[in-house]
Short mmCIF file of C-alpha atoms and ligand atoms in Angstrom, two decimals:
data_model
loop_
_atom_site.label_atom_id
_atom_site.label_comp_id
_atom_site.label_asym_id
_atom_site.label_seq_id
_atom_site.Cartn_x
_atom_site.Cartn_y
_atom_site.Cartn_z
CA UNK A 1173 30.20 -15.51 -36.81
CA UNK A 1174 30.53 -12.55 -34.48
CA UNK A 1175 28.33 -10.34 -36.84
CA UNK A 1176 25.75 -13.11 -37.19
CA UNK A 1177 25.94 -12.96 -33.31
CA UNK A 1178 25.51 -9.50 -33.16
CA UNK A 1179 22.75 -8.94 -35.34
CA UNK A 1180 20.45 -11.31 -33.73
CA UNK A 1181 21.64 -9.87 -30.73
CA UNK A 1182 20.16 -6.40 -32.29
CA UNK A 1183 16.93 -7.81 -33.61
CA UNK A 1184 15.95 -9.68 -30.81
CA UNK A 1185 16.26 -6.33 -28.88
CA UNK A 1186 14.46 -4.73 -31.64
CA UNK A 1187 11.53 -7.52 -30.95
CA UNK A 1188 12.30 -7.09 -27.16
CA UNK A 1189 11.21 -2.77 -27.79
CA UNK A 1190 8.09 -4.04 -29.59
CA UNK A 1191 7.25 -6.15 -26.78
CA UNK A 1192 4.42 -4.86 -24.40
CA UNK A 1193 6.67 -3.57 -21.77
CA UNK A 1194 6.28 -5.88 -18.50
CA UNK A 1195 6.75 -2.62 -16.20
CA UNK A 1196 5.67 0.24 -18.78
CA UNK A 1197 8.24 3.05 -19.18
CA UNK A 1198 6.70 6.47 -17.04
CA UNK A 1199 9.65 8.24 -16.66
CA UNK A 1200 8.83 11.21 -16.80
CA UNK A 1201 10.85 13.83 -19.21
CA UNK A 1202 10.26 17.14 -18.71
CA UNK A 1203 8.59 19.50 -21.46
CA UNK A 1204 10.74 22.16 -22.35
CA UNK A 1205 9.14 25.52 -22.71
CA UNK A 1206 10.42 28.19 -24.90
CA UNK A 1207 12.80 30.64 -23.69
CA UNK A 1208 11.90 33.30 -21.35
CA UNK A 1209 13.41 36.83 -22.09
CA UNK A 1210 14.06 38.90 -19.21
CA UNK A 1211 14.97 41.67 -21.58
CA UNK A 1212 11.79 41.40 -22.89
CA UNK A 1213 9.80 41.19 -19.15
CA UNK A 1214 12.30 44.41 -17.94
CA UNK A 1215 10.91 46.81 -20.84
CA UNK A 1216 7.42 46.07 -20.10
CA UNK A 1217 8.30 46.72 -16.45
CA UNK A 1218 10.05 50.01 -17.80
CA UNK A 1219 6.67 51.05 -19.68
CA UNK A 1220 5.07 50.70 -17.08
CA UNK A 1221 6.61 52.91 -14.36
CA UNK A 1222 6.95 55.60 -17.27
CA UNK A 1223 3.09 56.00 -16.97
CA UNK A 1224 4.12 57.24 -13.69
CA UNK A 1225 2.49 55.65 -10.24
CA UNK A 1226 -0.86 53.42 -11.19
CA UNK A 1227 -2.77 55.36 -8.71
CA UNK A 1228 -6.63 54.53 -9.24
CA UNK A 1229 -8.85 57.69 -10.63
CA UNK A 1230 -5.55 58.98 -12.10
CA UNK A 1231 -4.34 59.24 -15.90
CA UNK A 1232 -1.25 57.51 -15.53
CA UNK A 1233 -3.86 54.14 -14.38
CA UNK A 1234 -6.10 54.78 -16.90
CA UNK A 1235 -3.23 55.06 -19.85
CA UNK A 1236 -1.30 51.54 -18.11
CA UNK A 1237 -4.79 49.78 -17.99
CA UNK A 1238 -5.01 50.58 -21.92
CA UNK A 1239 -1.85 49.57 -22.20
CA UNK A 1240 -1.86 46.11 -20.45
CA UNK A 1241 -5.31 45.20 -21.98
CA UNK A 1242 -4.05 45.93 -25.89
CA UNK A 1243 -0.55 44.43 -25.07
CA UNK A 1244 -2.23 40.66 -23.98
CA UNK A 1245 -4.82 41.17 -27.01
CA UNK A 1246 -1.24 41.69 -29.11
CA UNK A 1247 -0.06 38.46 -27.80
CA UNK A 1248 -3.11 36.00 -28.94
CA UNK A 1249 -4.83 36.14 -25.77
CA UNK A 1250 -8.41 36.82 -24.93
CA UNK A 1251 -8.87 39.32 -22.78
CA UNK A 1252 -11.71 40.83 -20.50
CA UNK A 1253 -11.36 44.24 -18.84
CA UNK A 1254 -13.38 43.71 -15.56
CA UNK A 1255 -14.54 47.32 -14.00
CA UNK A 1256 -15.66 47.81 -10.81
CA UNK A 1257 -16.67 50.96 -8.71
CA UNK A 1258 -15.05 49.80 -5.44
CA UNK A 1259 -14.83 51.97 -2.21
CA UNK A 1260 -11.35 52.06 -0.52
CA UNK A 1261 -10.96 51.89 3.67
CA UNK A 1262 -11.37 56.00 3.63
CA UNK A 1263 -14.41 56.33 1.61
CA UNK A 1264 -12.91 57.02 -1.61
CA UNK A 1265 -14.65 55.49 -4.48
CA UNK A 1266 -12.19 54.37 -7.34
CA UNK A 1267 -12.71 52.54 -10.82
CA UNK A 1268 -11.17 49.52 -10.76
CA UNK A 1269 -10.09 47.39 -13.37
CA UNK A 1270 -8.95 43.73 -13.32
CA UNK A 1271 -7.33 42.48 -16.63
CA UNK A 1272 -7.93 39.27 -17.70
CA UNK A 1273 -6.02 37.54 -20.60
CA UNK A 1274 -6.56 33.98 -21.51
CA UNK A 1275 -5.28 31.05 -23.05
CA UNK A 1276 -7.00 27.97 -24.52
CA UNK A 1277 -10.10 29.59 -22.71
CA UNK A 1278 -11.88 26.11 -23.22
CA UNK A 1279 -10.05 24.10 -21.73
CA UNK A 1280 -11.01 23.16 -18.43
CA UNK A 1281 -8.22 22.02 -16.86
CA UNK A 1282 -6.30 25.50 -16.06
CA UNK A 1283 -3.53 27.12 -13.75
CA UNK A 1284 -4.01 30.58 -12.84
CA UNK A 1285 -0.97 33.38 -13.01
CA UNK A 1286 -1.96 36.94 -11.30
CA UNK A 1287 -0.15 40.02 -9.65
CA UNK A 1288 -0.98 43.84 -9.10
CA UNK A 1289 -0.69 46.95 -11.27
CA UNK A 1290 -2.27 49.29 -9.39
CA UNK A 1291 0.63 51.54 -7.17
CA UNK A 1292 0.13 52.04 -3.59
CA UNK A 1293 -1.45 55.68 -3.36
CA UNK A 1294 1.01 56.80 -0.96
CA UNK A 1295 4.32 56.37 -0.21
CA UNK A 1296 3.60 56.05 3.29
CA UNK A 1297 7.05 54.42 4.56
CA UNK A 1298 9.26 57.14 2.57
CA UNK A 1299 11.98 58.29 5.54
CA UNK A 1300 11.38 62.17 3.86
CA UNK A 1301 7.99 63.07 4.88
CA UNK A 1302 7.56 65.53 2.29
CA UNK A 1303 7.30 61.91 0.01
CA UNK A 1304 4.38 60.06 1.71
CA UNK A 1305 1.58 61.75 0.25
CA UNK A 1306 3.45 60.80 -3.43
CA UNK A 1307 2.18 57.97 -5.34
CA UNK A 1308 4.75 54.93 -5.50
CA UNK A 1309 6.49 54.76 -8.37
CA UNK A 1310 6.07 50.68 -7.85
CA UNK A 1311 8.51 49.23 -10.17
CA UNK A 1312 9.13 46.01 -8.34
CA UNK A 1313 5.44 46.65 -6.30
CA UNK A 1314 3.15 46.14 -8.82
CA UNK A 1315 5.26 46.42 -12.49
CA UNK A 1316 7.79 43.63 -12.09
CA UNK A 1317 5.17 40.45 -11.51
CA UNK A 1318 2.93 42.09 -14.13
CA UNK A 1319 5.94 42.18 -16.33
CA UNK A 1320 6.92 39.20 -16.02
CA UNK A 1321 3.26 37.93 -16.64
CA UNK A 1322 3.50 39.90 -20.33
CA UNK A 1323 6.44 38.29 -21.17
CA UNK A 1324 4.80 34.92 -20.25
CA UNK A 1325 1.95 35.87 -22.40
CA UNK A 1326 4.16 36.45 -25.49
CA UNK A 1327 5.86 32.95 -24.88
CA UNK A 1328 2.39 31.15 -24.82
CA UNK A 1329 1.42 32.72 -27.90
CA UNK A 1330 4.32 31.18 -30.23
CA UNK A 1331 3.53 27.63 -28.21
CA UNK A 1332 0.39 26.55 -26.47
CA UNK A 1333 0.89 24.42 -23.13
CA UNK A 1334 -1.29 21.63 -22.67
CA UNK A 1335 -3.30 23.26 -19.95
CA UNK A 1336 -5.27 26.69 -20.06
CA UNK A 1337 -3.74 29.69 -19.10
CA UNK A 1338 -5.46 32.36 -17.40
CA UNK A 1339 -3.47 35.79 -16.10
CA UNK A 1340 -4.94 38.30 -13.94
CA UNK A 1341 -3.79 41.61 -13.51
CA UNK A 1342 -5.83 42.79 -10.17
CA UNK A 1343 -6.27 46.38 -9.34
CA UNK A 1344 -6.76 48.11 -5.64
CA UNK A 1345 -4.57 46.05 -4.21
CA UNK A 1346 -2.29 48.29 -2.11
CA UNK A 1347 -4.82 50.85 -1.27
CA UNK A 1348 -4.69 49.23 2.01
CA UNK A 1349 -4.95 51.67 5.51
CA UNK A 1350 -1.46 52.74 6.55
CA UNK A 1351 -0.32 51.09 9.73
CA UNK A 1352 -1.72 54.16 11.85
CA UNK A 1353 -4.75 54.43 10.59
CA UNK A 1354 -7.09 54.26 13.85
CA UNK A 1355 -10.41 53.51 11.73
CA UNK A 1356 -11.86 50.08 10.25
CA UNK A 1357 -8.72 48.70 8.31
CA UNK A 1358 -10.01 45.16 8.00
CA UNK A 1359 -9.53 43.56 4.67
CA UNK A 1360 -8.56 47.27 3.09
CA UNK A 1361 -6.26 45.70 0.77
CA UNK A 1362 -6.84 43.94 -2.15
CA UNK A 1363 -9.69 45.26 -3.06
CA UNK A 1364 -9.66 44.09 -6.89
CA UNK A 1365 -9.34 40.74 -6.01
CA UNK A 1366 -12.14 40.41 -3.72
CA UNK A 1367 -14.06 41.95 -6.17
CA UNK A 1368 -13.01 39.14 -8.52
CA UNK A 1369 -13.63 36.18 -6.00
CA UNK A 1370 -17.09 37.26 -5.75
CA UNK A 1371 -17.74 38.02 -9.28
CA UNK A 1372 -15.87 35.48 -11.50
CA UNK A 1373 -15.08 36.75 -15.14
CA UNK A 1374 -16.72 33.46 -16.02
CA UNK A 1375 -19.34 31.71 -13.98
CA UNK A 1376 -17.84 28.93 -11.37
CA UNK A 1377 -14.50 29.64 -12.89
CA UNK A 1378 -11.94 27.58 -10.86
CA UNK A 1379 -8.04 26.30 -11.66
CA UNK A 1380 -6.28 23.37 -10.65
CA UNK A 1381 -3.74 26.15 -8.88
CA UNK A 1382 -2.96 29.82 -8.69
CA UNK A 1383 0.45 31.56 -8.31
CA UNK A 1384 0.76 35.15 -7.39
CA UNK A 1385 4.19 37.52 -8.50
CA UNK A 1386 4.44 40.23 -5.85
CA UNK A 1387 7.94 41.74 -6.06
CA UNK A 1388 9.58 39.35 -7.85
CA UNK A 1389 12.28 41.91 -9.64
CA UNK A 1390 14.55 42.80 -6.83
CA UNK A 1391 18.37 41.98 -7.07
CA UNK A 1392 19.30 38.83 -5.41
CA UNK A 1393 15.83 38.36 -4.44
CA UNK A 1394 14.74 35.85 -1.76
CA UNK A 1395 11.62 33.67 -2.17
CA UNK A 1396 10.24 31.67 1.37
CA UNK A 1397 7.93 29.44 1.70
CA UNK A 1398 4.74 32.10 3.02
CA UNK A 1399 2.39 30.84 5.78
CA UNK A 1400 -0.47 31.32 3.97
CA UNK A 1401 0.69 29.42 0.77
CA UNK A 1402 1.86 26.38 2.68
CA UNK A 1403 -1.37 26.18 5.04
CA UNK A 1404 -3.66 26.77 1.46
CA UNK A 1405 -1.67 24.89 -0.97
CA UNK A 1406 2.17 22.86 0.07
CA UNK A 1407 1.97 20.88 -2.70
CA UNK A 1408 2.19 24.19 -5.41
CA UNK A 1409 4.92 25.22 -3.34
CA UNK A 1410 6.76 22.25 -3.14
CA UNK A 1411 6.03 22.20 -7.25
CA UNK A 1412 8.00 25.83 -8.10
CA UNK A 1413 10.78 25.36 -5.27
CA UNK A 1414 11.75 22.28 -6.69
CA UNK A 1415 11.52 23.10 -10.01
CA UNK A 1416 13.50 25.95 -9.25
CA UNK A 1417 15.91 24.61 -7.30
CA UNK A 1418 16.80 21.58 -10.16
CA UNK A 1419 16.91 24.51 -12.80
CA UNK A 1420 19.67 25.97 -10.76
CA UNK A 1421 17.99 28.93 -9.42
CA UNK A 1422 17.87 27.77 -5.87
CA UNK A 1423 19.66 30.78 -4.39
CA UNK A 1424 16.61 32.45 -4.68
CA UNK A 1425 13.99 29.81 -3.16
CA UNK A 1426 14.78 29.48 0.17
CA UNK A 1427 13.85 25.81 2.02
CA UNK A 1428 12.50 28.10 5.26
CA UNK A 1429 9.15 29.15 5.74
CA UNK A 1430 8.14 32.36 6.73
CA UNK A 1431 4.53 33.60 8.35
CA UNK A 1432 1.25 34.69 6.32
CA UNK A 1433 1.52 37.82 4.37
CA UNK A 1434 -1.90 39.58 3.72
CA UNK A 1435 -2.05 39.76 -0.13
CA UNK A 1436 -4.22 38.41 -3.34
CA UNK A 1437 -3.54 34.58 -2.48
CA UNK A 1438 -4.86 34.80 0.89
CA UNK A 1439 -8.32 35.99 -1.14
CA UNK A 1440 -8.11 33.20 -4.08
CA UNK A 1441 -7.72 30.68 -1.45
CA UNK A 1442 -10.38 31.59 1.04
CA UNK A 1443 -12.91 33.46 -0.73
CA UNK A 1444 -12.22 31.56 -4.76
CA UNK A 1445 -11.22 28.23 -3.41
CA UNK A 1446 -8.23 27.96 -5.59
CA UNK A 1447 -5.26 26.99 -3.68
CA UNK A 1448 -2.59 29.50 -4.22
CA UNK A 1449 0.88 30.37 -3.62
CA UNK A 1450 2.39 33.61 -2.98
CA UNK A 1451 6.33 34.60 -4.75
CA UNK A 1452 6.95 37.31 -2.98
CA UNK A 1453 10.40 38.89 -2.07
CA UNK A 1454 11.42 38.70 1.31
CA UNK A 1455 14.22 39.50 3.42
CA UNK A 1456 14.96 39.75 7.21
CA UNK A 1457 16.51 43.37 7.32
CA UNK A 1458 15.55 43.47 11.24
CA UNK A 1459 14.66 47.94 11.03
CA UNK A 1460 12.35 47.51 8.23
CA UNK A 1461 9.57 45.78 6.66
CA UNK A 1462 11.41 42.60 4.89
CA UNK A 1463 10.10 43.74 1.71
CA UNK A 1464 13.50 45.90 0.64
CA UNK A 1465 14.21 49.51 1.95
CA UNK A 1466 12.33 50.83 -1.10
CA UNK A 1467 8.99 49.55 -0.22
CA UNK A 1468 6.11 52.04 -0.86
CA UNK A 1469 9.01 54.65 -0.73
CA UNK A 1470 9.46 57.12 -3.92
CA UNK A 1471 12.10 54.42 -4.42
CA UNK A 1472 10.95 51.81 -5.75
CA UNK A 1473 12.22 52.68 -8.94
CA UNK A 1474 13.96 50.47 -12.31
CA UNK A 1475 17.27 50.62 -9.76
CA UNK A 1476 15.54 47.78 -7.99
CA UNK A 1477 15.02 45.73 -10.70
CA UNK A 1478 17.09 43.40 -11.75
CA UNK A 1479 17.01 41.21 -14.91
CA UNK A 1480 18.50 38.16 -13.31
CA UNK A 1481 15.76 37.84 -11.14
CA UNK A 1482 13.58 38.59 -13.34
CA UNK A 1483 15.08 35.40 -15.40
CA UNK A 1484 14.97 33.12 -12.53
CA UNK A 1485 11.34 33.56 -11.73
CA UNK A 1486 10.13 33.49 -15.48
CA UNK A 1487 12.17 30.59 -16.17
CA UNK A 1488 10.73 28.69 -13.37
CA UNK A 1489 7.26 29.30 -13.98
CA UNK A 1490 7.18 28.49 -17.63
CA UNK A 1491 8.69 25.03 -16.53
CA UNK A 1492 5.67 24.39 -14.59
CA UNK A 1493 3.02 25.85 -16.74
CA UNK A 1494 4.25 23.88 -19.71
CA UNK A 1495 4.26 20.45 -17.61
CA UNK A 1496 1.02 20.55 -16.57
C1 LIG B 1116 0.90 43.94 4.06
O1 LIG B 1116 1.50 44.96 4.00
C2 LIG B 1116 0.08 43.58 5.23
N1 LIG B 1116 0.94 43.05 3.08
C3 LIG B 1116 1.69 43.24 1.90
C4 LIG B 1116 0.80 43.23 0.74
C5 LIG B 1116 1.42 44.04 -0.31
C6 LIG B 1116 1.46 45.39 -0.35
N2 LIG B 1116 2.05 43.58 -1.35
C7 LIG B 1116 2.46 44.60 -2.04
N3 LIG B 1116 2.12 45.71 -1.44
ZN1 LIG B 1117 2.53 47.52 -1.90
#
């Protein structure tokens, strides 16, 4: 009697599944995205710095542009190498190049991923001043977002997201005037992205979002909430923090804000429309910038990266590329 009992007690709840459900079932579960290597995202930071500093018009930039470009064509994706003759705050003209790799370039739903390779020209903040006419080695400033981006790439090669994928590696972006430069400085930096707003690598190109890795390698890194990405764009914000945050990597995404920092976002927002966020490593040291003692010194070298970080931030995005 009790197993008659309980097997109409098990069909009528196998009837009761094929029933039209009265309040349909949307939870939500989370894709899960293949496993980002920070190993992997360290040694392409690592090639990169061995090039020595991306400085525009030099060989070490022209050898890391080759590199980049041939590195997302390894990974599946389609790539455009976008030159541009731009002219810097002091006259100089330099050939830029913005490095374009994408994914499902079809599709037109999209989320945008970009960062800078170029290194700053000078390194302008260096406490030795026999330094500041060096070019920054930029290992977290420029290599470790672009790294990360690489190892990104190689992920959405073994398994397409739903969405398209688009990565941009701009150039010129920290040829901006040093702080006492006593000419014109306006909009001096980030010079490879304005070039881009204005001339799209495909005609009224737009995302549904853009996120921007700028220093994202440091050890124990700290991520705020940036004026400028939660005037532009809260709700990507509030998307990565609390993604973040439930994938346990909350020590790094801080629930403050902080004010607007003048870098690529600011530019995709206002000039592309696309509302952007910026990752960007900041700390309150009170003497220095907030951007680590290292910044645009001869030391930002590999000893400020740190794979951990590099994990954290990789992790995180892949979880919200691949639910999109
Ligand atoms: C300013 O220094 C005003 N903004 C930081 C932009 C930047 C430079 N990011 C990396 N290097
Ligand atoms: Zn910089």
């Amino acid at each position: 009697m009790k197993k008659i009992l309980f097997i109409t007690l098990v069909f009528s709840a196998l009837i009761a599944c094929k029933q039209p459900a009265k309040h349909p079932a949307v939870v939500a579960v989370a894709i899960q995205p293949p496993a980002f290597n920070a190993d992997s995202a360290y040694s392409y930071i690592q090639t990169q710095v061995d090039f020595g500093p991306r400085v525009p018009n030099s060989t070490a930039h022209e050898q890391c542009g080759t590199f980049l470009a041939a590195k997302l064509r390894s990974f599946g994706a389609q790539v455009i190498e976008q030159r541009a003759n731009l002219t810097t705050f002091d006259g100089t003209s330099i050939r830029a190049v913005n490095i374009i790799g994408s994914y499902k370039p079809t599709s037109t739903e999209r989320v945008l991923l970009f960062s800078h390779w170029d290194s700053r020209p000078w390194a302008d903040n260096d406490p030795n001043p026999a330094n500041r006419n060096k070019g920054v080695p930029a290992a977290n400033d420029g290599a470790s977002g672009v790294g990360v981006l690489l190892e990104m790439a190689r992920q959405l090669q073994q398994k397409n997201p739903s969405i398209g994928v688009d990565l941009i590696f701009f150039d010129a972006e920290d040829y901006g005037a040093p702080e006492n430069y006593s000419g014109n400085s306006e909009d001096s930096w980030c010079l490879g992205t304005q070039y881009w707003c204005k001339n799209p690598h495909q005609k009224g190109y737009t995302a549904r979002f853009g996120i921007l890795l700028d220093m994202v390698g440091a050890p124990d890194a700290t991520f705020y909430k940036e004026g400028g990405s939660m005037y532009f764009a809260p709700e990507i914000v509030e998307k990565v923090w609390s993604k973040a945050q439930s994938l346990g990597f909350g020590k790094y995404f801080m629930n403050q804000a902080i004010g607007t920092i003048t870098d690529d976002h600011i530019y995709v927002n206002k000039m592309a429309g696309i509302p952007s966020i910026d990752l960007i490593h900041y700390r309150n040291e009170g003497q220095n910038s907030g951007f680590g003692h290292y910044w645009h010194t001869v030391n930002d070298t590999m000893d400020n990266i740190d794979k951990n970080t590099l994990l954290a931030v990789g992790t995180t995005l892949m979880h919200v590329v691949y639910n999109e």
